[in-house]
CSV table of C-alpha atoms in Angstrom, one decimal:
chain,number,residue,atom,x,y,z
A,114,UNK,CA,-229.7,-79.7,-50.9
A,115,UNK,CA,-229.5,-83.4,-51.7
A,116,UNK,CA,-225.7,-83.3,-51.6
A,117,UNK,CA,-225.8,-81.6,-48.2
A,118,UNK,CA,-228.2,-84.3,-46.8
A,119,UNK,CA,-225.9,-87.0,-48.2
A,120,UNK,CA,-222.8,-85.4,-46.5
A,121,UNK,CA,-224.7,-85.2,-43.2
A,122,UNK,CA,-225.8,-88.9,-43.6
A,123,UNK,CA,-222.3,-90.0,-44.3
A,124,UNK,CA,-221.0,-88.1,-41.3
A,125,UNK,CA,-223.7,-89.6,-39.1
A,126,UNK,CA,-222.8,-93.1,-40.3
A,127,UNK,CA,-219.1,-92.4,-39.6
A,128,UNK,CA,-220.0,-91.3,-36.1
A,129,UNK,CA,-222.0,-94.5,-35.6
A,130,UNK,CA,-219.1,-96.6,-36.8
A,131,UNK,CA,-216.8,-94.8,-34.4
A,132,UNK,CA,-219.2,-95.4,-31.6
A,133,UNK,CA,-219.6,-99.1,-32.5
A,134,UNK,CA,-215.8,-99.5,-32.8
A,135,UNK,CA,-215.4,-97.9,-29.3
A,136,UNK,CA,-218.1,-100.2,-27.9
A,137,UNK,CA,-216.4,-103.2,-29.5
A,138,UNK,CA,-213.1,-102.1,-28.0
A,139,UNK,CA,-214.7,-101.7,-24.6
A,140,UNK,CA,-216.2,-105.2,-24.8
A,141,UNK,CA,-212.9,-106.7,-25.8
A,142,UNK,CA,-211.2,-108.9,-23.2
A,143,UNK,CA,-207.6,-107.8,-22.6
A,144,UNK,CA,-205.3,-110.2,-21.0
A,145,UNK,CA,-202.7,-109.4,-18.4
A,146,UNK,CA,-200.0,-112.1,-17.6
A,147,UNK,CA,-198.6,-111.7,-14.1
A,148,UNK,CA,-195.2,-113.1,-13.1
A,149,UNK,CA,-195.4,-116.2,-15.4
A,150,UNK,CA,-193.1,-118.5,-13.5
A,151,UNK,CA,-194.9,-121.7,-14.7
A,152,UNK,CA,-195.2,-122.8,-18.3
A,153,UNK,CA,-199.0,-123.1,-18.0
A,154,UNK,CA,-199.1,-119.3,-18.4
A,155,UNK,CA,-197.8,-119.7,-21.9
A,156,UNK,CA,-200.0,-122.6,-22.8
A,157,UNK,CA,-203.1,-120.3,-22.3
A,158,UNK,CA,-201.7,-118.4,-25.3
A,159,UNK,CA,-201.1,-121.5,-27.5
A,160,UNK,CA,-204.3,-120.5,-29.2
A,161,UNK,CA,-206.0,-117.3,-30.2
A,162,UNK,CA,-209.6,-116.5,-29.0
A,163,UNK,CA,-212.4,-114.4,-30.6
A,164,UNK,CA,-213.1,-111.2,-28.7
A,165,UNK,CA,-209.6,-111.3,-27.0
A,166,UNK,CA,-207.2,-108.5,-27.8
A,167,UNK,CA,-203.9,-109.7,-29.4
A,168,UNK,CA,-201.9,-107.3,-27.2
A,169,UNK,CA,-201.1,-109.0,-23.8
A,170,UNK,CA,-199.6,-106.9,-21.0
A,171,UNK,CA,-197.0,-108.8,-19.1
A,172,UNK,CA,-195.8,-107.7,-15.6
A,173,UNK,CA,-192.9,-109.6,-14.1
A,174,UNK,CA,-189.4,-109.2,-12.6
A,175,UNK,CA,-186.5,-109.5,-14.9
A,176,UNK,CA,-185.1,-113.0,-15.1
A,177,UNK,CA,-185.1,-116.5,-16.8
A,178,UNK,CA,-188.7,-117.3,-16.0
A,179,UNK,CA,-189.9,-114.2,-17.9
A,180,UNK,CA,-187.4,-115.0,-20.7
A,181,UNK,CA,-188.7,-118.6,-21.0
A,182,UNK,CA,-192.3,-117.4,-21.1
A,183,UNK,CA,-191.6,-114.9,-23.9
A,184,UNK,CA,-189.7,-117.6,-25.8
A,185,UNK,CA,-192.7,-119.9,-25.7
A,186,UNK,CA,-195.0,-117.2,-26.9
A,187,UNK,CA,-192.6,-116.4,-29.8
A,188,UNK,CA,-192.5,-120.1,-30.6
A,189,UNK,CA,-196.3,-120.2,-31.0
A,190,UNK,CA,-196.2,-117.0,-33.1
A,191,UNK,CA,-193.6,-118.4,-35.5
A,192,UNK,CA,-194.8,-122.0,-35.9
A,193,UNK,CA,-195.6,-122.9,-39.5
A,194,UNK,CA,-199.1,-124.3,-38.8
A,195,UNK,CA,-201.7,-121.9,-37.5
A,196,UNK,CA,-199.3,-119.4,-35.9
A,197,UNK,CA,-200.6,-117.2,-33.1
A,198,UNK,CA,-200.4,-113.4,-33.4
A,199,UNK,CA,-199.8,-112.3,-29.8
A,200,UNK,CA,-198.0,-109.0,-29.1
A,201,UNK,CA,-196.4,-109.0,-25.7
A,202,UNK,CA,-196.1,-105.6,-24.0
A,203,UNK,CA,-193.7,-106.2,-21.1
A,204,UNK,CA,-193.1,-104.3,-17.9
A,205,UNK,CA,-190.0,-105.5,-16.1
A,206,UNK,CA,-189.3,-104.4,-12.5
A,207,UNK,CA,-189.4,-105.3,-8.8
A,208,UNK,CA,-192.7,-103.4,-8.4
A,209,UNK,CA,-194.4,-105.4,-11.2
A,210,UNK,CA,-197.5,-106.2,-9.1
A,211,UNK,CA,-198.2,-102.7,-7.9
A,212,UNK,CA,-197.5,-101.4,-11.4
A,213,UNK,CA,-200.0,-103.9,-12.8
A,214,UNK,CA,-202.7,-102.8,-10.4
A,215,UNK,CA,-202.0,-99.1,-11.1
A,216,UNK,CA,-202.0,-99.5,-14.9
A,217,UNK,CA,-205.0,-101.7,-15.2
A,218,UNK,CA,-204.0,-102.3,-18.8
A,219,UNK,CA,-206.4,-105.2,-19.2
A,220,UNK,CA,-209.4,-106.8,-17.5
A,221,UNK,CA,-208.4,-110.5,-17.1
A,222,UNK,CA,-205.3,-111.6,-15.2
A,223,UNK,CA,-203.6,-114.9,-16.0
A,224,UNK,CA,-201.8,-116.4,-13.0
A,225,UNK,CA,-199.4,-119.3,-13.2
A,226,UNK,CA,-196.3,-119.2,-11.1
A,227,UNK,CA,-195.0,-119.3,-7.6
A,228,UNK,CA,-197.9,-120.6,-5.4
A,229,UNK,CA,-196.6,-119.0,-2.2
A,230,UNK,CA,-197.6,-115.6,-3.7
A,231,UNK,CA,-200.5,-116.7,-5.8
A,232,UNK,CA,-203.4,-116.4,-3.3
A,233,UNK,CA,-202.4,-112.9,-2.4
A,234,UNK,CA,-202.2,-112.0,-6.1
A,235,UNK,CA,-205.7,-113.5,-6.6
A,236,UNK,CA,-207.2,-111.6,-3.7
A,237,UNK,CA,-205.7,-108.2,-4.6
A,238,UNK,CA,-206.5,-108.6,-8.3
A,239,UNK,CA,-210.2,-109.3,-7.7
A,240,UNK,CA,-210.3,-106.5,-5.1
A,241,UNK,CA,-209.2,-104.2,-8.0
A,242,UNK,CA,-212.1,-105.4,-10.2
A,243,UNK,CA,-210.1,-107.7,-12.4
A,244,UNK,CA,-211.2,-111.1,-13.7
A,245,UNK,CA,-208.7,-113.9,-12.8
A,246,UNK,CA,-207.8,-117.2,-14.5
A,247,UNK,CA,-205.5,-118.9,-12.1
A,248,UNK,CA,-203.5,-122.1,-12.6
A,249,UNK,CA,-203.9,-124.7,-9.9
A,250,UNK,CA,-203.4,-124.8,-7.0
A,251,UNK,CA,-205.0,-121.5,-5.9
A,252,UNK,CA,-203.9,-122.3,-2.3
A,253,UNK,CA,-201.3,-124.5,-0.7
A,254,UNK,CA,-202.2,-124.4,3.0
A,255,UNK,CA,-205.1,-123.7,5.4
A,256,UNK,CA,-204.2,-120.0,5.9
A,257,UNK,CA,-204.3,-119.4,2.2
A,258,UNK,CA,-207.7,-121.2,2.0
A,259,UNK,CA,-209.2,-118.6,4.3
A,260,UNK,CA,-207.9,-115.8,2.0
A,261,UNK,CA,-209.3,-117.6,-1.0
A,262,UNK,CA,-212.8,-117.7,0.5
A,263,UNK,CA,-212.5,-113.9,1.0
A,264,UNK,CA,-211.4,-113.6,-2.7
A,265,UNK,CA,-214.5,-115.3,-3.9
A,266,UNK,CA,-216.7,-113.0,-1.8
A,267,UNK,CA,-214.8,-110.0,-3.3
A,268,UNK,CA,-215.2,-111.4,-6.8
A,269,UNK,CA,-219.0,-111.7,-6.3
A,270,UNK,CA,-219.2,-108.1,-4.9
A,271,UNK,CA,-217.1,-106.7,-7.8
A,272,UNK,CA,-219.0,-108.8,-10.4
A,273,UNK,CA,-215.8,-110.4,-11.8
A,274,UNK,CA,-214.9,-114.0,-12.5
A,275,UNK,CA,-212.4,-116.0,-10.5
A,276,UNK,CA,-211.7,-119.4,-12.1
A,277,UNK,CA,-209.0,-122.1,-11.9
A,278,UNK,CA,-207.5,-124.1,-14.7
A,279,UNK,CA,-209.0,-127.6,-14.6
A,280,UNK,CA,-207.6,-129.1,-17.8
A,281,UNK,CA,-208.4,-132.7,-16.8
A,282,UNK,CA,-212.2,-132.1,-17.3
A,283,UNK,CA,-211.4,-132.1,-21.1
A,284,UNK,CA,-209.5,-135.4,-21.2
A,285,UNK,CA,-211.7,-137.6,-23.4
A,286,UNK,CA,-211.5,-140.8,-21.3
A,287,UNK,CA,-212.5,-138.8,-18.2
A,288,UNK,CA,-215.4,-137.1,-20.1
A,289,UNK,CA,-216.7,-140.5,-21.2
A,290,UNK,CA,-216.3,-142.0,-17.7
A,291,UNK,CA,-218.5,-139.2,-16.4
A,292,UNK,CA,-221.0,-139.6,-19.3
A,293,UNK,CA,-221.3,-143.4,-18.7
A,294,UNK,CA,-221.7,-142.9,-14.9
A,295,UNK,CA,-224.8,-140.8,-15.6
A,296,UNK,CA,-226.6,-143.7,-17.4
A,297,UNK,CA,-228.3,-145.8,-14.6
A,298,UNK,CA,-228.9,-148.7,-17.0
A,299,UNK,CA,-225.1,-149.0,-17.6
A,300,UNK,CA,-223.6,-147.9,-14.3
A,301,UNK,CA,-226.3,-148.3,-11.8
A,302,UNK,CA,-225.9,-146.1,-8.7
A,303,UNK,CA,-222.6,-145.0,-7.3
A,304,UNK,CA,-221.4,-147.3,-4.5
A,305,UNK,CA,-220.7,-145.9,-1.1
A,306,UNK,CA,-217.5,-147.9,-0.7
A,307,UNK,CA,-215.4,-148.1,2.4
A,308,UNK,CA,-212.0,-146.8,3.6
A,309,UNK,CA,-210.3,-150.0,2.4
A,310,UNK,CA,-212.3,-150.2,-0.8
A,311,UNK,CA,-213.3,-146.7,-1.9
A,312,UNK,CA,-216.1,-146.2,-4.4
A,313,UNK,CA,-213.9,-143.7,-6.3
A,314,UNK,CA,-210.1,-143.9,-6.6
A,315,UNK,CA,-207.9,-141.5,-8.7
A,316,UNK,CA,-204.2,-141.9,-8.9
A,317,UNK,CA,-201.7,-139.8,-10.8
A,318,UNK,CA,-198.0,-140.2,-11.5
A,319,UNK,CA,-196.0,-137.2,-12.7
A,320,UNK,CA,-192.3,-136.5,-13.6
A,321,UNK,CA,-190.0,-133.6,-12.9
A,322,UNK,CA,-188.1,-134.0,-16.2
A,323,UNK,CA,-190.5,-133.7,-19.1
A,324,UNK,CA,-191.0,-132.2,-22.6
A,325,UNK,CA,-193.4,-129.3,-23.3
A,326,UNK,CA,-194.2,-128.1,-26.9
A,327,UNK,CA,-191.4,-130.4,-28.1
A,328,UNK,CA,-188.7,-129.0,-25.9
A,329,UNK,CA,-187.2,-130.2,-22.6
A,330,UNK,CA,-188.9,-128.2,-19.8
A,331,UNK,CA,-186.6,-126.0,-17.7
A,332,UNK,CA,-188.2,-125.7,-14.2
A,333,UNK,CA,-187.5,-122.9,-11.7
A,334,UNK,CA,-185.6,-124.0,-8.6
A,335,UNK,CA,-188.5,-123.0,-6.4
A,336,UNK,CA,-190.6,-125.7,-8.0
A,337,UNK,CA,-188.8,-128.1,-5.8
A,338,UNK,CA,-189.4,-126.0,-2.6
A,339,UNK,CA,-192.8,-127.1,-1.2
A,340,UNK,CA,-193.1,-123.8,0.8
A,341,UNK,CA,-193.3,-122.1,-2.6
A,342,UNK,CA,-194.8,-124.7,-5.0
A,343,UNK,CA,-196.8,-126.6,-2.3
A,344,UNK,CA,-196.6,-130.2,-1.4
A,345,UNK,CA,-197.9,-132.8,-3.9
A,346,UNK,CA,-200.9,-133.4,-1.7
A,347,UNK,CA,-202.2,-129.8,-2.4
A,348,UNK,CA,-200.8,-129.5,-5.9
A,349,UNK,CA,-201.7,-132.1,-8.5
A,350,UNK,CA,-204.3,-133.7,-6.2
A,351,UNK,CA,-206.3,-130.5,-6.9
A,352,UNK,CA,-207.2,-132.0,-10.3
A,353,UNK,CA,-208.1,-135.4,-8.8
A,354,UNK,CA,-210.4,-133.9,-6.1
A,355,UNK,CA,-212.0,-131.7,-8.8
A,356,UNK,CA,-212.7,-134.8,-10.9
A,357,UNK,CA,-214.2,-136.7,-8.0
A,358,UNK,CA,-216.7,-133.9,-7.4
A,359,UNK,CA,-217.3,-133.2,-11.2
A,360,UNK,CA,-218.0,-136.9,-12.0
A,361,UNK,CA,-219.8,-138.1,-8.9
A,362,UNK,CA,-222.1,-135.2,-8.4
A,363,UNK,CA,-222.2,-133.4,-11.8
A,364,UNK,CA,-223.3,-129.7,-11.6
A,365,UNK,CA,-224.4,-130.1,-8.0
A,366,UNK,CA,-223.5,-127.6,-5.3
A,367,UNK,CA,-221.3,-129.2,-2.6
A,368,UNK,CA,-221.3,-127.8,0.9
A,369,UNK,CA,-217.8,-128.5,2.3
A,370,UNK,CA,-218.8,-127.8,5.9
A,371,UNK,CA,-221.5,-130.4,5.8
A,372,UNK,CA,-220.7,-132.9,3.1
A,373,UNK,CA,-217.0,-133.5,3.2
A,374,UNK,CA,-215.1,-135.5,5.9
A,375,UNK,CA,-211.4,-135.9,5.5
A,376,UNK,CA,-210.6,-139.1,7.3
A,377,UNK,CA,-206.9,-139.7,6.8
A,378,UNK,CA,-203.9,-138.5,4.7
A,379,UNK,CA,-200.2,-139.3,4.3
A,380,UNK,CA,-197.2,-137.7,2.5
A,381,UNK,CA,-193.8,-138.9,1.4
A,382,UNK,CA,-190.8,-137.5,-0.4
A,383,UNK,CA,-189.1,-138.0,-3.7
A,384,UNK,CA,-185.3,-137.9,-3.5
A,385,UNK,CA,-183.5,-135.8,-6.2
A,386,UNK,CA,-179.7,-135.8,-6.7
A,387,UNK,CA,-177.8,-132.6,-7.5
A,388,UNK,CA,-177.1,-133.8,-11.0
A,389,UNK,CA,-180.9,-134.4,-11.6
A,390,UNK,CA,-181.6,-131.0,-10.1
A,391,UNK,CA,-179.1,-129.5,-12.5
A,392,UNK,CA,-180.6,-131.2,-15.5
A,393,UNK,CA,-184.0,-129.7,-14.9
A,394,UNK,CA,-183.0,-126.2,-13.6
A,395,UNK,CA,-179.6,-125.7,-15.3
A,396,UNK,CA,-178.3,-124.6,-11.8
A,397,UNK,CA,-175.0,-126.1,-10.5
A,398,UNK,CA,-176.0,-125.9,-6.9
A,399,UNK,CA,-179.0,-125.9,-4.6
A,400,UNK,CA,-180.2,-122.4,-3.6
A,401,UNK,CA,-180.1,-121.5,0.1
A,402,UNK,CA,-183.8,-121.8,0.5
A,403,UNK,CA,-183.6,-125.5,-0.4
A,404,UNK,CA,-180.8,-126.3,2.0
A,405,UNK,CA,-183.5,-127.1,4.7
A,406,UNK,CA,-184.5,-130.1,2.6
A,407,UNK,CA,-181.1,-131.6,1.9
A,408,UNK,CA,-180.4,-135.0,3.2
A,409,UNK,CA,-177.4,-137.4,2.8
A,410,UNK,CA,-175.2,-134.3,2.2
A,411,UNK,CA,-176.3,-133.7,-1.5
A,412,UNK,CA,-179.8,-135.2,-2.0
A,413,UNK,CA,-182.8,-133.0,-2.1
A,414,UNK,CA,-185.9,-134.3,-0.3
A,415,UNK,CA,-189.1,-133.1,-2.1
A,416,UNK,CA,-192.4,-133.8,-0.4
A,417,UNK,CA,-194.2,-134.2,-3.7
A,418,UNK,CA,-196.2,-137.4,-2.9
A,419,UNK,CA,-199.4,-137.6,-1.0
A,420,UNK,CA,-202.7,-139.4,-0.5
A,421,UNK,CA,-206.1,-138.3,0.9
A,422,UNK,CA,-208.9,-140.6,2.0
A,423,UNK,CA,-212.2,-138.8,2.5
A,424,UNK,CA,-216.0,-139.1,2.2
A,425,UNK,CA,-218.1,-136.8,0.0
A,426,UNK,CA,-221.8,-137.1,0.7
A,427,UNK,CA,-221.0,-140.4,2.4
A,428,UNK,CA,-219.1,-141.8,-0.7
A,429,UNK,CA,-215.6,-143.0,0.1
A,430,UNK,CA,-213.0,-141.5,-2.2
A,431,UNK,CA,-209.2,-141.8,-2.4
A,432,UNK,CA,-206.9,-139.5,-4.4
A,433,UNK,CA,-203.1,-139.9,-4.6
A,434,UNK,CA,-200.2,-138.4,-6.4
A,435,UNK,CA,-196.6,-139.5,-6.9
A,436,UNK,CA,-193.7,-137.7,-8.6
A,437,UNK,CA,-190.7,-139.5,-10.0
A,438,UNK,CA,-187.7,-137.8,-11.6
A,439,UNK,CA,-188.1,-139.0,-15.1
A,440,UNK,CA,-190.4,-141.3,-16.9
A,441,UNK,CA,-189.0,-144.4,-18.5
A,442,UNK,CA,-188.3,-144.1,-22.3
A,443,UNK,CA,-191.6,-144.1,-24.3
A,444,UNK,CA,-193.8,-143.3,-21.3
A,445,UNK,CA,-195.0,-140.2,-19.5
A,446,UNK,CA,-197.4,-139.0,-16.8
A,447,UNK,CA,-200.0,-141.6,-16.0
A,448,UNK,CA,-203.5,-141.6,-14.6
A,449,UNK,CA,-205.6,-144.4,-13.0
A,450,UNK,CA,-209.2,-144.0,-12.1
A,451,UNK,CA,-212.1,-146.2,-11.0
A,452,UNK,CA,-215.7,-145.4,-10.3
A,453,UNK,CA,-217.6,-148.3,-8.8
A,454,UNK,CA,-221.3,-148.6,-9.6
A,455,UNK,CA,-223.9,-151.1,-8.6
A,456,UNK,CA,-224.1,-152.4,-12.2
A,457,UNK,CA,-220.6,-151.7,-13.5
A,458,UNK,CA,-217.2,-150.3,-12.7
A,459,UNK,CA,-215.8,-147.6,-15.0
A,460,UNK,CA,-212.0,-147.9,-15.1
A,461,UNK,CA,-209.3,-145.7,-16.7
A,462,UNK,CA,-205.9,-147.3,-17.1
A,463,UNK,CA,-202.7,-145.9,-18.6
A,464,UNK,CA,-200.0,-148.5,-18.2
A,465,UNK,CA,-197.8,-150.6,-20.4
A,466,UNK,CA,-200.7,-152.6,-21.7
A,467,UNK,CA,-202.3,-149.3,-22.9
A,468,UNK,CA,-199.0,-148.1,-24.4
A,469,UNK,CA,-199.2,-145.4,-21.7
A,470,UNK,CA,-202.2,-143.8,-23.3
A,471,UNK,CA,-205.5,-143.5,-21.3
A,472,UNK,CA,-208.0,-146.3,-22.0
A,473,UNK,CA,-211.5,-146.6,-20.6
A,474,UNK,CA,-213.1,-150.0,-19.6
A,475,UNK,CA,-216.5,-151.1,-18.5
A,476,UNK,CA,-216.5,-154.1,-16.2
A,477,UNK,CA,-219.8,-155.6,-15.1
A,478,UNK,CA,-220.2,-155.6,-11.3
A,479,UNK,CA,-220.9,-158.9,-9.5
A,480,UNK,CA,-222.0,-161.9,-11.5
A,481,UNK,CA,-221.9,-161.8,-15.3
A,482,UNK,CA,-225.4,-161.3,-16.7
A,483,UNK,CA,-226.0,-162.0,-20.4
A,484,UNK,CA,-228.9,-159.6,-20.6
A,485,UNK,CA,-226.5,-156.7,-19.5
A,486,UNK,CA,-224.7,-156.7,-22.8
A,487,UNK,CA,-227.9,-156.0,-24.8
A,488,UNK,CA,-228.8,-153.2,-22.4
A,489,UNK,CA,-225.3,-151.8,-22.6
A,490,UNK,CA,-225.3,-151.8,-26.4
A,491,UNK,CA,-228.7,-150.1,-26.6
A,492,UNK,CA,-228.0,-147.4,-24.0
A,493,UNK,CA,-224.5,-146.8,-25.4
A,494,UNK,CA,-226.1,-145.2,-28.4
A,495,UNK,CA,-226.8,-142.0,-26.4
A,496,UNK,CA,-223.0,-141.8,-25.8
A,497,UNK,CA,-222.4,-142.2,-29.5
A,498,UNK,CA,-224.8,-139.4,-30.3
A,499,UNK,CA,-222.7,-137.0,-28.3
A,500,UNK,CA,-219.3,-138.5,-29.3
A,501,UNK,CA,-219.7,-139.9,-32.9
A,502,UNK,CA,-217.3,-142.7,-33.7
A,503,UNK,CA,-216.9,-144.0,-30.1
A,504,UNK,CA,-217.5,-147.8,-30.1
A,505,UNK,CA,-217.4,-150.8,-27.7
A,506,UNK,CA,-214.9,-153.7,-28.0
A,507,UNK,CA,-215.8,-156.9,-26.1
A,508,UNK,CA,-213.0,-158.2,-23.9
A,509,UNK,CA,-212.7,-161.2,-21.6
A,510,UNK,CA,-213.4,-159.1,-18.5
A,511,UNK,CA,-215.8,-156.6,-20.0
A,512,UNK,CA,-215.6,-153.9,-22.7
A,513,UNK,CA,-213.1,-151.3,-23.8
A,514,UNK,CA,-214.5,-148.0,-25.0
A,515,UNK,CA,-212.7,-147.5,-28.2
A,516,UNK,CA,-212.0,-143.8,-28.7
A,517,UNK,CA,-211.1,-142.3,-32.2
A,518,UNK,CA,-207.9,-140.4,-32.4
A,519,UNK,CA,-209.7,-137.2,-33.3
A,520,UNK,CA,-210.7,-136.9,-29.6
A,521,UNK,CA,-207.2,-137.4,-28.2
A,522,UNK,CA,-206.0,-133.9,-28.2
A,523,UNK,CA,-203.3,-134.1,-25.5
A,524,UNK,CA,-202.8,-132.1,-22.3
A,525,UNK,CA,-201.5,-128.9,-23.9
A,526,UNK,CA,-204.7,-128.5,-26.1
A,527,UNK,CA,-206.9,-128.7,-23.0
A,528,UNK,CA,-205.7,-125.2,-21.9
A,529,UNK,CA,-207.6,-123.6,-24.8
A,530,UNK,CA,-210.8,-125.3,-23.7
A,531,UNK,CA,-210.4,-124.1,-20.1
A,532,UNK,CA,-209.6,-120.6,-21.4
A,533,UNK,CA,-212.6,-120.6,-23.7
A,534,UNK,CA,-214.9,-121.6,-20.7
A,535,UNK,CA,-213.4,-118.7,-18.6
A,536,UNK,CA,-213.9,-116.2,-21.4
A,537,UNK,CA,-217.5,-117.4,-21.8
A,538,UNK,CA,-218.1,-116.8,-18.1
A,539,UNK,CA,-216.4,-113.3,-18.3
A,540,UNK,CA,-218.6,-112.3,-21.3
A,541,UNK,CA,-221.7,-113.5,-19.4
A,542,UNK,CA,-220.6,-111.9,-16.2
A,543,UNK,CA,-221.6,-115.1,-14.4
A,544,UNK,CA,-220.8,-118.7,-13.8
A,545,UNK,CA,-223.0,-121.8,-13.0
A,546,UNK,CA,-224.1,-121.7,-9.4
A,547,UNK,CA,-222.1,-124.9,-8.5
A,548,UNK,CA,-218.7,-123.7,-9.8
A,549,UNK,CA,-217.6,-121.4,-6.9
A,550,UNK,CA,-218.8,-123.5,-3.9
A,551,UNK,CA,-217.2,-126.5,-5.5
A,552,UNK,CA,-213.9,-124.8,-6.0
A,553,UNK,CA,-214.1,-123.9,-2.3
A,554,UNK,CA,-214.9,-127.5,-1.4
A,555,UNK,CA,-212.0,-128.8,-3.5
A,556,UNK,CA,-209.4,-126.5,-1.8
A,557,UNK,CA,-210.9,-127.4,1.6
A,558,UNK,CA,-210.3,-131.1,0.9
A,559,UNK,CA,-206.7,-130.6,-0.2
A,560,UNK,CA,-205.6,-128.2,2.6
A,561,UNK,CA,-207.4,-130.3,5.2
A,562,UNK,CA,-205.6,-133.4,3.8
A,563,UNK,CA,-202.2,-131.6,4.1
A,564,UNK,CA,-203.0,-130.7,7.7
A,565,UNK,CA,-203.8,-134.3,8.6
A,566,UNK,CA,-200.8,-135.7,6.7
A,567,UNK,CA,-198.4,-133.4,8.7
A,568,UNK,CA,-199.7,-134.5,12.1
C-alpha cells in the first residue's frame, strides 16, 4: 500500500513539474527580429537576459543586411569573454512580414531598420498583440506621427508594450546632469531662457563612417536616402528631444497639444562623394533612388543636419544635429549639453580638451558666491550616495564632476539597459504613466520641426 502511495505521489509531483515547466515556458519572453537593416538590432542581443528565450526568430528578405546582422550575432556568440548563446531561427522571403504575423513565433518584436516602413510595422505588430521594442525614430514625418498615435491606442487596448530605444538616458554624464538639476540648492530653478539664449541646449555631431563592435560599419545605401532613413532633424534629434523632456520635467506627463510650441527650425545637407559612399556601403555606384539627391554630377546631398527651437512649458530649448563623413583620428561622435539654472549651469562637453570623452561641469550662475561652494559640497553627498566614487574637482570657472571609469560603459552597453527596461515593462504588463504621452510629445516635436524646416 505504501509503495502504491509513493508511486502516486511521485506521479503527482511529476505532473506538477510538467505544469510548472509549461507555465514558465508560457511566461518566457520570446524575441522576434524583423528585417534587421540597422546594426542596433544586433546590439540588443549583445547581452543575454533572464526570462528571455535563447531562440530568436528572424524574419527578413535575403540580402546583405540580414547577413551582416547574423554575423554580428555570431560574433557575440563566439567572443572569448562572456559569450552569448543566441540561436537564430531565420525565415528568408519577400513575404517576411506577413509570415511573421502568421507564425507569431514570439511575443516581442525588435525593430531596427528602414524607417520608411517602420511605423507601419509597429502599428500592425501591436494590432496583432505583439510587444514592440523599436529603434529610434519611430516616425519620420507628420503622416507617420498620426499612425504612431493610433499604434499607442492599439497597444493600450491589446495590453502590450510599445517602447523606443533611448540609449542616451543611460550615459553617465547625462544621468548626473539630471540628478544635479533636481537638487534646488545646487541648481536652483530651471531658467526660462529666450530664443537667442535657450535655457536648455543639446547638440550632437555624428559620423557616417564609424566602427561598431571593433569593426568598420557597413551601412545600407538607403541610410543616405532621407525618404527612407529620415532627415537628421527627425532622426538623431529624437534622442535630444527625449533628454530635454526627461531632464527638465522628470517623470512628468507632457501634453504636446498644450505644452509644446515649435517656434523655428532649419535643415542643411552633408555632401558625400562617390568614393566616400563606396567606402561605407561597398557599392560602386549610387542606386537609382538616390539620383534625385545628386549634385555636381557625382556628389550626394544628404539632408542629415537640422536644428529645432521650441518651448516646453514655457522653457526655451534648442536641439541640433550635424553629420560629417568621418571623425578626425582619435575622435568620434560628440555631444554638447547645457541646462541653465538660477544658481548654476550644468554643462556637458566632449571636445579636444576632454579627449573627446563626455565631461560634466558645474558653473555658478551670476556673481561668484563663496558660500555656494560649502552648500555644493554638502548637497553633493546625496549624489555620491547614489553614484559612489563620483567626486568634485575645483576649476577656475567652477567644478568638474569627476566620474570613475566603472560608470563609463560606452554606447553599445546602453542597449542592454534599454532592453532590460523594456523587458521589465513587458513582465509587468505596464509602463509608468508618463512614458507613452512623452513619446508622443517627442515625435510631435521632431515631425513639427521638419515641417517648419521644409517651408
